[in-house]
Amino acid sequence: MFGTVLSYATLKLLGEGAFGAERAMENGRKWILDHGGATAITSWGEMWFSPYVLGAYEWSRNNPLLPKVWLCPYILPVNPGRMWCHCRMVYLPMSYIYGKRFVGLITPTIISLRKELYIVPYQEVDWNQARNQCAKEDLYYPHPLVQDILWASLHKVLEPILGHWPGNKLREKALCTVMQHVHYEDENTRYICIGPVNKVHVKYRKVL
C-alpha cells in the first residue's frame, strides 16, 4: 500500500490523469481501493500525505510524533538518541513537521487525490479509526494492545494539553532542540545526511 499510494500520487503530481501511463494509474487506483483505500497506508505514508506535504490527510490521522521526547535525558530509554541511527534520523524531521502542524496549499491536484484514493468521500473518513489502520500487505507485526492504548492516550490526552499554554511553551522549546539536531546532521555529514529518506524529509521542511 505504501509504495502503490506514493507511486500513484507521484504520477499524479507529474501530470498523469486517472487513466494515464498506459492504464497504470487506473490499475493502481483499483488495487488501492480494493485493499482498503489510502487510510490503510503506513506511518511514513501518513506523513507524506499530511497537510504539510501533500494535504491528502488530516493531522488527526497521524499518531503523535512528539518533538518533546527529544528533551528527555539521554539516560531514559524513550530518548530518540537511543534508537537505531536510520530510524532516529527519519523521525527527527518528522517530529518537527508534526509539531509545527503546518497546512499547505490545497490545489486541484490535491482535491483530486482526495477524491480518488478513499473508499468513502474524503469528508466522511473516520480519521480516529484510521489512525491505527494498516494494509495487511504492509503489516509486518500487529500492534499490541498496549501500543494502541499508548497512542490513544497521547493523541487524546497529552496532545491537547501540550497544544495550549503553558504546554505549548514546552513544544516550542522542543522544536528548537529538534531543529538544532537537524542542523547538526547537515553539518556533520556535509549536507549529505545519513540516508536518502531523512534527507528528503529535512529538505522538504526547509523548502516549504
Short mmCIF file of C-alpha atoms in Angstrom, two decimals:
data_model
loop_
_atom_site.label_atom_id
_atom_site.label_comp_id
_atom_site.label_asym_id
_atom_site.label_seq_id
_atom_site.Cartn_x
_atom_site.Cartn_y
_atom_site.Cartn_z
CA MET A 1 0.00 0.00 0.00
CA PHE A 2 2.82 2.37 0.93
CA GLY A 3 4.59 2.05 -2.42
CA THR A 4 1.42 1.96 -4.52
CA VAL A 5 -0.18 5.05 -2.97
CA LEU A 6 3.01 7.11 -3.16
CA SER A 7 3.65 6.00 -6.75
CA TYR A 8 0.10 6.96 -7.68
CA ALA A 9 0.48 10.36 -6.02
CA THR A 10 3.84 10.90 -7.73
CA LEU A 11 2.40 10.20 -11.18
CA LYS A 12 -0.49 12.50 -10.36
CA LEU A 13 1.88 15.32 -9.41
CA LEU A 14 3.76 14.74 -12.67
CA GLY A 15 0.57 15.38 -14.60
CA GLU A 16 -0.79 11.94 -15.33
CA GLY A 17 -4.56 11.58 -15.40
CA ALA A 18 -6.54 8.85 -13.68
CA PHE A 19 -6.25 6.68 -16.81
CA GLY A 20 -2.72 7.68 -17.89
CA ALA A 21 0.63 5.92 -18.01
CA GLU A 22 -0.73 3.00 -20.06
CA ARG A 23 -3.50 2.30 -17.54
CA ALA A 24 -1.02 2.06 -14.65
CA MET A 25 -2.93 4.79 -12.84
CA GLU A 26 -6.25 3.01 -13.27
CA ASN A 27 -4.81 -0.33 -12.14
CA GLY A 28 -3.03 1.25 -9.20
CA ARG A 29 -6.14 3.06 -8.03
CA LYS A 30 -8.22 -0.10 -8.30
CA TRP A 31 -5.68 -2.02 -6.20
CA ILE A 32 -5.62 0.72 -3.56
CA LEU A 33 -9.40 0.85 -3.25
CA ASP A 34 -9.72 -2.94 -3.27
CA HIS A 35 -7.32 -3.11 -0.32
CA GLY A 36 -8.96 -0.52 1.91
CA GLY A 37 -8.01 2.81 0.37
CA ALA A 38 -5.31 5.26 1.38
CA THR A 39 -6.34 5.18 5.05
CA ALA A 40 -4.52 1.83 5.19
CA ILE A 41 -1.13 3.37 4.36
CA THR A 42 1.80 3.04 6.79
CA SER A 43 3.03 5.74 9.18
CA TRP A 44 5.64 7.10 6.75
CA GLY A 45 2.95 7.35 4.10
CA GLU A 46 0.74 9.19 6.58
CA MET A 47 3.45 11.79 6.98
CA TRP A 48 3.88 12.29 3.23
CA PHE A 49 0.13 12.65 2.83
CA SER A 50 -0.13 15.02 5.80
CA PRO A 51 -1.41 18.60 5.35
CA TYR A 52 2.19 19.82 5.49
CA VAL A 53 3.42 17.90 2.47
CA LEU A 54 0.59 16.76 0.19
CA GLY A 55 -2.54 17.68 2.08
CA ALA A 56 -4.36 14.42 1.32
CA TYR A 57 -4.63 13.52 5.02
CA GLU A 58 -5.81 15.25 8.16
CA TRP A 59 -3.43 15.76 11.08
CA SER A 60 -5.85 13.83 13.27
CA ARG A 61 -4.96 10.75 11.17
CA ASN A 62 -1.35 10.76 12.38
CA ASN A 63 -0.38 9.10 15.63
CA PRO A 64 1.63 11.60 17.69
CA LEU A 65 5.31 12.10 16.80
CA LEU A 66 6.11 14.18 19.82
CA PRO A 67 9.11 16.53 19.47
CA LYS A 68 9.10 16.75 23.29
CA VAL A 69 10.77 13.36 23.64
CA TRP A 70 13.98 14.93 22.31
CA LEU A 71 14.12 16.90 25.56
CA CYS A 72 14.21 13.75 27.69
CA PRO A 73 17.53 12.93 29.40
CA TYR A 74 19.63 10.57 27.33
CA ILE A 75 19.64 8.05 30.16
CA LEU A 76 15.94 7.38 29.60
CA PRO A 77 15.10 4.63 27.05
CA VAL A 78 12.47 6.87 25.38
CA ASN A 79 15.11 9.35 24.25
CA PRO A 80 15.26 9.02 20.41
CA GLY A 81 19.05 9.22 20.60
CA ARG A 82 18.93 5.58 21.70
CA MET A 83 17.13 4.48 18.53
CA TRP A 84 18.81 2.87 15.52
CA CYS A 85 20.53 5.70 13.64
CA HIS A 86 18.46 5.49 10.42
CA CYS A 87 15.19 5.30 12.33
CA ARG A 88 16.23 8.15 14.59
CA MET A 89 17.20 10.44 11.74
CA VAL A 90 13.95 9.80 9.88
CA TYR A 91 11.74 10.53 12.87
CA LEU A 92 13.76 13.63 13.74
CA PRO A 93 12.40 15.86 10.92
CA MET A 94 9.06 14.06 11.03
CA SER A 95 8.61 15.09 14.68
CA TYR A 96 9.37 18.69 13.67
CA ILE A 97 6.78 18.61 10.91
CA TYR A 98 4.22 17.08 13.25
CA GLY A 99 4.98 19.59 16.00
CA LYS A 100 4.55 22.57 13.68
CA ARG A 101 1.26 21.31 12.20
CA PHE A 102 1.70 23.28 9.01
CA VAL A 103 -1.08 23.18 6.45
CA GLY A 104 -0.04 23.58 2.83
CA LEU A 105 -1.93 24.95 -0.15
CA ILE A 106 -4.82 22.71 -1.22
CA THR A 107 -4.61 22.63 -5.02
CA PRO A 108 -6.94 20.98 -7.59
CA THR A 109 -4.45 18.09 -7.77
CA ILE A 110 -4.72 17.54 -4.01
CA ILE A 111 -8.51 17.65 -4.19
CA SER A 112 -8.34 15.09 -6.98
CA LEU A 113 -6.19 12.77 -4.84
CA ARG A 114 -8.68 13.12 -2.01
CA LYS A 115 -11.46 12.01 -4.34
CA GLU A 116 -9.59 9.11 -5.94
CA LEU A 117 -7.83 7.29 -3.10
CA TYR A 118 -10.50 6.73 -0.45
CA ILE A 119 -13.37 4.26 -0.38
CA VAL A 120 -15.70 6.88 1.14
CA PRO A 121 -15.93 10.63 0.41
CA TYR A 122 -12.98 12.44 1.98
CA GLN A 123 -15.16 14.48 4.34
CA GLU A 124 -16.70 11.27 5.68
CA VAL A 125 -13.45 9.48 6.55
CA ASP A 126 -13.27 8.43 10.20
CA TRP A 127 -9.75 9.69 10.92
CA ASN A 128 -9.80 8.48 14.51
CA GLN A 129 -10.44 4.92 13.36
CA ALA A 130 -7.94 5.31 10.54
CA ARG A 131 -5.05 6.17 12.88
CA ASN A 132 -4.22 2.54 13.56
CA GLN A 133 -5.19 1.05 10.21
CA CYS A 134 -2.54 -0.66 8.10
CA ALA A 135 -2.93 -2.81 5.00
CA LYS A 136 -2.15 -6.45 5.72
CA GLU A 137 0.40 -6.39 2.89
CA ASP A 138 2.42 -3.81 4.85
CA LEU A 139 1.83 -5.11 8.38
CA TYR A 140 4.99 -6.91 9.44
CA TYR A 141 3.83 -7.26 13.05
CA PRO A 142 0.40 -6.42 14.52
CA HIS A 143 0.15 -3.58 17.04
CA PRO A 144 -0.03 -4.93 20.59
CA LEU A 145 -2.95 -3.58 22.61
CA VAL A 146 -0.65 -1.63 24.91
CA GLN A 147 0.72 0.28 21.90
CA ASP A 148 -2.76 1.27 20.74
CA ILE A 149 -3.61 2.40 24.28
CA LEU A 150 -0.41 4.47 24.41
CA TRP A 151 -1.12 6.14 21.04
CA ALA A 152 -4.71 6.89 22.06
CA SER A 153 -3.58 8.39 25.38
CA LEU A 154 -1.00 10.61 23.71
CA HIS A 155 -3.44 11.68 20.99
CA LYS A 156 -6.49 12.36 23.15
CA VAL A 157 -4.98 13.47 26.45
CA LEU A 158 -1.38 14.66 26.25
CA GLU A 159 -1.52 16.40 22.86
CA PRO A 160 -4.46 18.69 23.75
CA ILE A 161 -2.70 19.66 26.98
CA LEU A 162 0.62 20.43 25.31
CA GLY A 163 -1.12 22.29 22.48
CA HIS A 164 -2.18 25.13 24.78
CA TRP A 165 -0.43 27.42 27.24
CA PRO A 166 1.69 26.63 29.19
CA GLY A 167 2.28 23.30 27.44
CA ASN A 168 2.89 25.00 24.09
CA LYS A 169 5.95 26.69 25.59
CA LEU A 170 7.48 23.25 26.08
CA ARG A 171 6.61 22.37 22.48
CA GLU A 172 8.40 25.46 21.16
CA LYS A 173 11.49 24.58 23.18
CA ALA A 174 11.36 21.02 21.83
CA LEU A 175 11.02 22.26 18.24
CA CYS A 176 14.11 24.43 18.67
CA THR A 177 16.02 21.42 20.00
CA VAL A 178 14.87 19.26 17.09
CA MET A 179 15.95 21.93 14.58
CA GLN A 180 19.36 22.11 16.22
CA HIS A 181 19.73 18.37 15.68
CA VAL A 182 18.67 18.79 12.04
CA HIS A 183 21.41 21.37 11.53
CA TYR A 184 23.93 19.14 13.31
CA GLU A 185 23.06 16.34 10.90
CA ASP A 186 23.57 18.62 7.89
CA GLU A 187 26.87 19.99 9.13
CA ASN A 188 28.29 16.67 10.36
CA THR A 189 27.57 14.92 7.04
CA ARG A 190 28.40 17.92 4.81
CA TYR A 191 24.72 18.09 3.83
CA ILE A 192 24.67 14.52 2.51
CA CYS A 193 22.73 13.18 5.54
CA ILE A 194 22.86 9.61 6.78
CA GLY A 195 20.37 8.27 4.22
CA PRO A 196 18.05 9.29 1.37
CA VAL A 197 14.81 9.12 3.38
CA ASN A 198 15.64 11.60 6.10
CA LYS A 199 17.47 13.75 3.51
CA VAL A 200 14.20 14.28 1.66
CA HIS A 201 12.23 14.91 4.86
CA VAL A 202 14.72 17.52 6.06
CA LYS A 203 14.92 19.30 2.71
CA TYR A 204 11.15 19.29 2.30
CA ARG A 205 10.92 21.04 5.65
CA LYS A 206 13.45 23.68 4.57
CA VAL A 207 11.91 24.32 1.14
CA LEU A 208 8.33 24.64 2.37
#
